[in-house]
XYZ file of C-alpha atoms in Angstrom:
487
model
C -33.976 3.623 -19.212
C -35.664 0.504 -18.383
C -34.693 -3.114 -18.337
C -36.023 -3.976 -21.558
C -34.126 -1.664 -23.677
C -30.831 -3.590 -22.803
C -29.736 -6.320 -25.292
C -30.146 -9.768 -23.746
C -26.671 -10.702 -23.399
C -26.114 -7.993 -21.389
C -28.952 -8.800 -19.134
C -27.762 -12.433 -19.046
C -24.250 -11.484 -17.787
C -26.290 -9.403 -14.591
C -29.142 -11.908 -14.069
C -30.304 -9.649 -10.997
C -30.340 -6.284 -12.846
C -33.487 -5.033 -12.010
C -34.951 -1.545 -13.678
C -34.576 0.054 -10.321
C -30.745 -0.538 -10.563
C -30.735 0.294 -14.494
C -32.217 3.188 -13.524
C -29.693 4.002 -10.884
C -26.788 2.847 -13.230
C -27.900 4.811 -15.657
C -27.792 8.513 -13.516
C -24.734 7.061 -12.162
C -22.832 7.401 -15.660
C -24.114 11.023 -16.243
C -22.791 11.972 -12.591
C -19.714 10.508 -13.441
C -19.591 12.885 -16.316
C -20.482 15.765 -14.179
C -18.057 14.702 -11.267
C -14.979 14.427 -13.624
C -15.752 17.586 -15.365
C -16.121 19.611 -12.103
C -19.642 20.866 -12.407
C -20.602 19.052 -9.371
C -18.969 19.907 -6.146
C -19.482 16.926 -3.530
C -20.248 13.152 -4.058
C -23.534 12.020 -5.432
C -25.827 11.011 -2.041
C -24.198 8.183 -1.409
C -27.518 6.476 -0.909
C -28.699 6.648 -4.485
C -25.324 5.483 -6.106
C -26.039 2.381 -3.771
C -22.462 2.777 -2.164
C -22.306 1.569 1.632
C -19.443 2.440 4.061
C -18.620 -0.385 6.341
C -16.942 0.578 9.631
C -14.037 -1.667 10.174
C -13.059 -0.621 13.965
C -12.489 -3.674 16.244
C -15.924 -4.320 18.584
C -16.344 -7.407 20.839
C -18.519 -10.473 19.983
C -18.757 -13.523 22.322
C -15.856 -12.408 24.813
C -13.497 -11.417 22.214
C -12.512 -8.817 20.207
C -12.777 -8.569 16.020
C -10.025 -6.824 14.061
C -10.013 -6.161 10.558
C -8.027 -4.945 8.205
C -8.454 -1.562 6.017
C -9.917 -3.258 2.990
C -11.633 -5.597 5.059
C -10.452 -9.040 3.713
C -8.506 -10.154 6.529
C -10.197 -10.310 9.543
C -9.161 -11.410 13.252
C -10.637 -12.168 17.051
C -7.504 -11.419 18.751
C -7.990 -12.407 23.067
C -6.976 -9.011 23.640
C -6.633 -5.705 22.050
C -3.831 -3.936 24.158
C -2.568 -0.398 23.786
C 0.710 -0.347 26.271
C 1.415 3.548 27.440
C 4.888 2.524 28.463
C 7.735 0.087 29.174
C 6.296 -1.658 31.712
C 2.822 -2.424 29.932
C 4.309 -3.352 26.801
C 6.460 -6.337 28.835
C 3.324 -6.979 30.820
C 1.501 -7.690 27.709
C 4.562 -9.802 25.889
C 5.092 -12.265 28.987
C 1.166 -12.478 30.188
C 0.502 -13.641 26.342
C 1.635 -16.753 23.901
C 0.988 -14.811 20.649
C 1.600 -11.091 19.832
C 1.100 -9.155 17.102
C 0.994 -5.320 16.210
C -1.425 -3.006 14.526
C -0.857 -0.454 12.612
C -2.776 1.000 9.559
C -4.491 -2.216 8.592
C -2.964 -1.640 5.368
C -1.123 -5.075 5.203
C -3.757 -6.891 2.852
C -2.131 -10.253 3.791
C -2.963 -11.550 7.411
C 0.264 -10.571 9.058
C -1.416 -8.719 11.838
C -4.064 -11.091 12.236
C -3.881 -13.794 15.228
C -5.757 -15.448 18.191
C -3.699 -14.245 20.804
C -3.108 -10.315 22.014
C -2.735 -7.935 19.520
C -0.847 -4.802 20.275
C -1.827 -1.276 19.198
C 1.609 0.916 19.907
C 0.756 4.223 18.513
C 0.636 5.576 22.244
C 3.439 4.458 23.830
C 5.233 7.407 25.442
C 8.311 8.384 23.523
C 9.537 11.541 21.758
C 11.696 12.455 18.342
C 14.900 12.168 19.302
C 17.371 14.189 17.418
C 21.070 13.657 16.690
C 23.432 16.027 17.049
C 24.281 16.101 13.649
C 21.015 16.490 12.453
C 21.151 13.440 9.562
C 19.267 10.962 12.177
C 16.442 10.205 14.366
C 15.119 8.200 17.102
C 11.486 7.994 15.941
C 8.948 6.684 17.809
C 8.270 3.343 16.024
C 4.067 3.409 16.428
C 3.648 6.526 15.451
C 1.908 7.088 11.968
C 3.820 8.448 9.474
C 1.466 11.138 9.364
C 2.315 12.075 12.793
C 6.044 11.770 12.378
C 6.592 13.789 9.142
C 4.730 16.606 10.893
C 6.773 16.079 13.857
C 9.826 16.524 11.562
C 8.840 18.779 9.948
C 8.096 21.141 13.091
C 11.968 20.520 13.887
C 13.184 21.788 10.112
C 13.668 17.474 8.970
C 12.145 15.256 6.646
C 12.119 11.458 5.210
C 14.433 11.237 2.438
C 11.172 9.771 1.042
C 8.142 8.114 1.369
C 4.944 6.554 -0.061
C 1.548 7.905 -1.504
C -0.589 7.178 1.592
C 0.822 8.105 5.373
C -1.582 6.264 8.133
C 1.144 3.391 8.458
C 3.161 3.350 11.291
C 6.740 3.744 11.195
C 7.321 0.054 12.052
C 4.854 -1.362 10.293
C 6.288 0.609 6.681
C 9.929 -0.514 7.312
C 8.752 -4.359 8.475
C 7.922 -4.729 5.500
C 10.081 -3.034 2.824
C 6.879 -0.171 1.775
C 8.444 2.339 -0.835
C 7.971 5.312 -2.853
C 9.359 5.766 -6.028
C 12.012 7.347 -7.248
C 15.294 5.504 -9.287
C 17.826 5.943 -6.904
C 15.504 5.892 -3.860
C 15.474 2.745 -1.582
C 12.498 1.645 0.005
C 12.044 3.222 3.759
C 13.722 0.399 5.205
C 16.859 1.060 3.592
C 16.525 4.718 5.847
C 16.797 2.510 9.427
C 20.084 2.631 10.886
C 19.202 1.268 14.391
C 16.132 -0.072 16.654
C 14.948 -0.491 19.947
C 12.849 -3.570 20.730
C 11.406 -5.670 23.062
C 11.937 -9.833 22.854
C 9.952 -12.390 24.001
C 11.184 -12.471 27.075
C 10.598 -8.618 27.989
C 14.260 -7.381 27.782
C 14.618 -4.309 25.728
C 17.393 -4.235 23.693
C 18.921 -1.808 21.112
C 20.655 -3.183 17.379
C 22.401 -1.381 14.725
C 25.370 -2.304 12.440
C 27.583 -2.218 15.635
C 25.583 -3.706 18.416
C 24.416 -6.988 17.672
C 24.656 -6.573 13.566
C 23.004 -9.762 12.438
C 19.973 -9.489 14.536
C 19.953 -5.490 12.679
C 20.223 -6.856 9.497
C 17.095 -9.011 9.998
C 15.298 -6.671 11.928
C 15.317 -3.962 8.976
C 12.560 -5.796 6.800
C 11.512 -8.026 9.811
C 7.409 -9.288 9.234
C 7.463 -7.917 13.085
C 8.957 -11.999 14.066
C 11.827 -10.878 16.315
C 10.450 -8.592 18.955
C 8.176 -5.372 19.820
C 9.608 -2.177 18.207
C 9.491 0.633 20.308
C 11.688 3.186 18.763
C 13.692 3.327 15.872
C 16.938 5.033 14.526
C 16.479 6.433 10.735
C 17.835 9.239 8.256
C 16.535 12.380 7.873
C 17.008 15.328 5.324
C 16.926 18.869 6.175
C 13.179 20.165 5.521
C 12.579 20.387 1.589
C 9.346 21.099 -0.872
C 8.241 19.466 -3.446
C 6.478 20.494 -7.115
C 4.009 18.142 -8.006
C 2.896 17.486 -11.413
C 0.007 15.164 -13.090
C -0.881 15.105 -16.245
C -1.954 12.541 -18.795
C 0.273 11.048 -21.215
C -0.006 8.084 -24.070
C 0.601 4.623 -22.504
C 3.355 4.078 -25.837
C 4.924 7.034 -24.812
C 5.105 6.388 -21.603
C 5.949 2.586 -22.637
C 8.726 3.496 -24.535
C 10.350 6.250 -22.798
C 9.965 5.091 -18.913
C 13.733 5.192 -18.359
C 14.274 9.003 -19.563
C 10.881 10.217 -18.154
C 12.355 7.848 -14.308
C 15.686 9.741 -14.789
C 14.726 13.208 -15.120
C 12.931 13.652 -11.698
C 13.583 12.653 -8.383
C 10.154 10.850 -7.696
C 8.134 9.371 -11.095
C 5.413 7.047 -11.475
C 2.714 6.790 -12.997
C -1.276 4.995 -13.268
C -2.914 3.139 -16.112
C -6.247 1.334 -16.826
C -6.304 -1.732 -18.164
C -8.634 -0.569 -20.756
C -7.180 2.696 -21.309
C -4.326 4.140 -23.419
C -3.407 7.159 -21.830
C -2.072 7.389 -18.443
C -1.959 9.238 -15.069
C 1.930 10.725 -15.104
C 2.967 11.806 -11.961
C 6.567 13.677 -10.749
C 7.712 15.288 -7.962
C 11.013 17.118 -7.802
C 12.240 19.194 -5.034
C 11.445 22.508 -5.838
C 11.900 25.755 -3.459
C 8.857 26.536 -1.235
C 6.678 27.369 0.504
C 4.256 27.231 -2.396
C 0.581 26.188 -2.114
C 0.466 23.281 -0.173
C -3.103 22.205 -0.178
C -4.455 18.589 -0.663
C -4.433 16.728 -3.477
C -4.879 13.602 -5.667
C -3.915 12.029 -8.803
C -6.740 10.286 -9.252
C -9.811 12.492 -8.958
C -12.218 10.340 -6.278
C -15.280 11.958 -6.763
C -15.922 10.317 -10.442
C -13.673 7.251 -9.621
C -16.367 6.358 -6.491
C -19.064 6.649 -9.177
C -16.707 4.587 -11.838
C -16.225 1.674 -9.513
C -19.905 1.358 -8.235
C -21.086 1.420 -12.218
C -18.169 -0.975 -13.033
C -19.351 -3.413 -10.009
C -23.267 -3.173 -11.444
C -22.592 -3.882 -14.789
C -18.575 -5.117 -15.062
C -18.936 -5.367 -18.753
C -19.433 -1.739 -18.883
C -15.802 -1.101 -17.814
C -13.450 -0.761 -20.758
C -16.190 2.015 -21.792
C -16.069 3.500 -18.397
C -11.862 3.792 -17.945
C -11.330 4.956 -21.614
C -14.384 7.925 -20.739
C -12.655 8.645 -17.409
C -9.375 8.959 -19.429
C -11.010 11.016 -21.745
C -12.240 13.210 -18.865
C -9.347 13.813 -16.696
C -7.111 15.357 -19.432
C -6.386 18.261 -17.307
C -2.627 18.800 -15.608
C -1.955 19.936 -12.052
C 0.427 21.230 -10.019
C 1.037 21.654 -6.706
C 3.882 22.726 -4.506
C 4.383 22.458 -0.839
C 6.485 20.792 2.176
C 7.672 16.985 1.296
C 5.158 15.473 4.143
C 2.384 16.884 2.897
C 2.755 16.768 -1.171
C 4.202 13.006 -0.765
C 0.641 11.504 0.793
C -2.416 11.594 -1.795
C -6.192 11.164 -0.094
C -7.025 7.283 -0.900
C -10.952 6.720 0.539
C -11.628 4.089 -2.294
C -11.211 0.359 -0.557
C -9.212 -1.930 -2.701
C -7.401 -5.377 -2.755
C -3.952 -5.495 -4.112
C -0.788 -6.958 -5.070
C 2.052 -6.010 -5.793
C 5.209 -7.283 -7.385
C 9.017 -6.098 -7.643
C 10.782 -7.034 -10.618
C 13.922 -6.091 -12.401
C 14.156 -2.604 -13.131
C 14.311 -3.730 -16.840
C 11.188 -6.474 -17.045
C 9.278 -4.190 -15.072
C 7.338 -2.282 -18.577
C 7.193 -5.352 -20.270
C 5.411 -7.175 -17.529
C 3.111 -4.692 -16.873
C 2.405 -4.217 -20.849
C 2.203 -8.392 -20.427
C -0.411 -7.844 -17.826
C -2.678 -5.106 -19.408
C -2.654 -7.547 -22.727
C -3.664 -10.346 -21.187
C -6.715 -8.782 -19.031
C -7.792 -7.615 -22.497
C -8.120 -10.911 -24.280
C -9.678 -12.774 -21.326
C -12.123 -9.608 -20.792
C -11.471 -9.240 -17.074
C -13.802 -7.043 -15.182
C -10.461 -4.756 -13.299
C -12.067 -1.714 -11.906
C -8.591 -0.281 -10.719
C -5.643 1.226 -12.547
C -2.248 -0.639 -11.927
C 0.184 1.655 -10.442
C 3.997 1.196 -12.110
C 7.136 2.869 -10.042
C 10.531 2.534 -9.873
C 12.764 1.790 -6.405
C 16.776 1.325 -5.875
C 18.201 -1.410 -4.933
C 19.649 -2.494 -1.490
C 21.328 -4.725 0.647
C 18.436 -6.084 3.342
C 18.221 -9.846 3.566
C 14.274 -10.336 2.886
C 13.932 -7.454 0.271
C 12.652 -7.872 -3.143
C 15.171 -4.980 -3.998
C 18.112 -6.693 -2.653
C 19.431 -7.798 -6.522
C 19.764 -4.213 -7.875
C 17.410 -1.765 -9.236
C 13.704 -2.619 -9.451
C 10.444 -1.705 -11.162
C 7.002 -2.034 -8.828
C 4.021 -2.771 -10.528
C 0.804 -2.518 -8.692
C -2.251 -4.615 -9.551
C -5.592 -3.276 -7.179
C -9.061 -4.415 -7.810
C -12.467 -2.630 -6.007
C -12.625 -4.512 -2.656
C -16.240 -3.994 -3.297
C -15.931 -6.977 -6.198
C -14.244 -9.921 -6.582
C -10.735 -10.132 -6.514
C -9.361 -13.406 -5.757
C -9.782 -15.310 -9.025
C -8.419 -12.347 -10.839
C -5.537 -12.184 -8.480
C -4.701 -15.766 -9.070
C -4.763 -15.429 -12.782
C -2.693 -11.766 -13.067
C 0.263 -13.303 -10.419
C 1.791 -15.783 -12.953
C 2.340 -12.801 -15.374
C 3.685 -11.052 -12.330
C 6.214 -13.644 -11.072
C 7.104 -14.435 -14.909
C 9.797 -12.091 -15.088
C 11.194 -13.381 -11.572
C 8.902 -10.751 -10.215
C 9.174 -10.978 -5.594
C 5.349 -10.103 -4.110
C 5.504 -6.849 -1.688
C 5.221 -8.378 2.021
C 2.199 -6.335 2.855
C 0.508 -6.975 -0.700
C -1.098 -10.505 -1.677
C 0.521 -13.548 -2.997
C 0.504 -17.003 -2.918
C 4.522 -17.607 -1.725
C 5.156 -21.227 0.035
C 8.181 -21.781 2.150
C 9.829 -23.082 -1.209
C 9.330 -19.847 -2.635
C 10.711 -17.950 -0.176
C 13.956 -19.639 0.130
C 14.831 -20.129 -3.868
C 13.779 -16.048 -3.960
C 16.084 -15.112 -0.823
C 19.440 -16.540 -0.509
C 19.701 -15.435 3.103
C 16.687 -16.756 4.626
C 18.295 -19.288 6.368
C 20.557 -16.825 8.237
C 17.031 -14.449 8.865
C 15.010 -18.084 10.102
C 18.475 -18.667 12.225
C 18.360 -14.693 14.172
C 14.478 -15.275 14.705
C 14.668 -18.355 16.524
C 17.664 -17.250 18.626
C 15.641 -14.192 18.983
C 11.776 -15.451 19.889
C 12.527 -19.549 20.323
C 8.887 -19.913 21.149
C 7.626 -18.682 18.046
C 5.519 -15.945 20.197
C 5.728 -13.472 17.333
C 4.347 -15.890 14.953
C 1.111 -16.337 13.448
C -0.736 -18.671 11.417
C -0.221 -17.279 8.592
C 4.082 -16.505 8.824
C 4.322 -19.681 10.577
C 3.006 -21.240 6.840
C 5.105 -19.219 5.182
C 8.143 -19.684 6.116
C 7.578 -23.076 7.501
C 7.941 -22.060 11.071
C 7.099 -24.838 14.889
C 5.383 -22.484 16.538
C 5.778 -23.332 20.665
């Protein structure tokens, strides 16, 4: 199809469209028929669809090294990249440094790994699963993914009382910052710690639960990573269980109006919508008896959605066409049954940007059908679905579930197009409802914010200092935010 044959407002809204990339546009939407259909079985060549993977792996330039994270928006030249093997290399590293931070994942898409001092990588530090006698508990290794450690549970007959749709975090970096599942009466993972080990500023390790030094506990359960080094820490475990998993689509008024039922009638619900669309991705998991067929899975078929995103970033106003056809196309249920660790985790190879906001369990549908309204009548180009889920409340000073039952809604954009200026508009509707941003997800909090939204900052600002005085497990970006003198 050549240039010419598009009407000129569409060519004025690309003004580099070229017939080359018409061309390629053009195959692109009958592959992403194909893909979502099944009749093709791998990608398109990645080459003709014009899609580029960018390696994000740290590498030196000019004496130091570059970190970034896994969408590739927050980026870093730490003065050292350290991975300590052991007790005395992780205090070596603390005291020989005036900043520290810790890796994990990447998957923090604000910059709270990012500084200019030594970052810390702690996924092979020597420890081991230790179990209690009673079998409800663990001492978990606190850099390990969660990959690793649900396998290792697994292997002893355990598993998380529940966890998230992706697994590459580390243990310490999910419960630092309050990550969740879903599930009504399921808390977020840091509600599971029940003790930690870390390492202070001053290289003493020390241990915390509700006994031993309670309030420094209490902060250190959703902690940003400002009090100390975790090396290992205490959670709850269930005996080994399976889970059924089932997709299917659904109407979004369905869904919209019978949320609460559809949240109480299985142990894990949630579910993903368009913008553009009106049916949605439906997705339960209920504990089911194995061993079933536990091979891998998605909800949202990649192989079309690569080819959905790279059409919707040539030619953005092609997207409300493009999610209501992928709708159309992925009409087909699933089920899948297996051991929790592995049904939990789906495969996510799509980079995206996203935020995320907690909200009262009961403004958490009419936010989200707030949001999907008003990206209609302002025509924004959102490639991604928004992701809506349901968490329990809890008791943990700095988490957004600490007032009672919540609702998550997820807002993700392609982090191959822009996102900030549709991130800025969509976080008003998101805060309307007295929505509180995810940690790990972006928003625009000041130190203002934080304190009217958390009643017990002050006490959590009053355990870090005691804790780090020097501010050496502050960055730039925490210091900011929580209006921190950094030593």
């Amino acid at each position: 199809m050549a240039a010419a044959h598009f009407p000129e407002h569409m060519r004025k809204m690309h003004p580099a469209t070229d017939p080359r990339r018409l061309e390629v546009v053009t195959w692109m939407t009958v592959a992403l028929s194909y893909a979502a259909t099944g009749m093709v079985d791998e990608e398109p060549d990645r080459d003709t669809v014009l899609i580029e993977f960018e390696s994000w792996a740290p590498e030196r330039r000019g004496g130091r090294m570059e970190w970034s994270n896994w969408s590739g928006s927050v980026n870093a030249r730490p003065q050292a990249i350290t991975a300590p093997r052991d007790e005395g290399e992780l205090r070596a590293a603390i005291l020989s440094a005036d900043q520290v931070r810790v890796r994990g994942a990447g998957h923090s898409f604000m910059p709270l790994c990012a500084t200019d001092g030594t970052l810390l990588d702690m996924s092979d530090y020597r420890a081991t699963v230790e179990i209690a006698p009673d079998r409800r508990s663990v001492w978990a290794p606190a850099g390990w993914s969660l990959a690793r450690l649900t396998e290792a549970l697994w292997a002893e007959g355990l598993s998380l009382i529940n966890q998230g749709d992706i697994n590459p975090q580390s243990l310490a970096g999910a419960t630092a910052t309050g990550t969740h599942g879903t599930g009504a009466e399921l808390g977020s993972l840091s509600t599971q710690v029940i003790g930690c080990e870390l390492m202070l500023a001053d290289g003493s390790l020390i241990q915390c639960d509700e006994a031993t030094h309670p309030d420094l506990y209490q902060a250190q359960r959703l902690s940003l990573g400002m009090f100390g080094v975790a090396t290992r820490i205490r959670i709850n475990v269930l005996p080994a269980y399976y889970l059924e998993e089932r997709i299917e689509s659904r109407p979004l008024g369905e869904v919209a109006e019978r949320w609460q039922e559809l949240g109480n009638a299985t142990r894990h619900f949630e579910f993903f919508v368009f913008p553009y669309a009106d049916r949605v991705i439906f997705k339960t998991l209920h504990p089911v008896e194995g061993p079933g067929d536990p091979h891998r899975g998605t909800d949202i078929d990649e192989r079309p959605f690569r080819i959905a995103c790279e059409i919707a970033r040539a030619m953005p106003f092609a997207i409300p066409s493009l999610q209501r056809l992928m709708m159309r196309l992925s009409g087909k249920s699933t089920r899948r049954v297996g051991p929790a660790w592995r049904i939990f985790p789906a495969d996510r190879t799509i980079r995206f940007e996203e935020m995320e906001y907690e909200l009262p369990r009961a403004d958490g549908m009419p936010t989200l059908l707030e949001a999907i309204g008003y990206i209609r009548r302002k025509r924004l180009p959102v490639a991604f679905p928004f992701e809506f889920r349901l968490v329990a409340g809890d008791d943990i000073w700095m988490s957004p579930f600490n007032r009672g039952a919540g609702a998550s809604v997820s807002f993700h954009q392609y982090a191959r197009m822009p996102w900030r200026s549709l991130f800025a508009e969509i976080e008003p509707v998101l805060r309307g409802a007295g929505g509180r941003p995810h940690w790990a997800k972006r928003h625009t909090l000041r130190a203002e914010d934080v304190h009217a939204l958390y009643p017990r900052t002050g006490d959590f600002l009053k355990m870090r200092a005691e804790a780090d005085p020097a501010g050496k497990f502050v960055n730039a970006d925490l210091a900011r935010l929580f209006c921190i003198a950094r030593g």
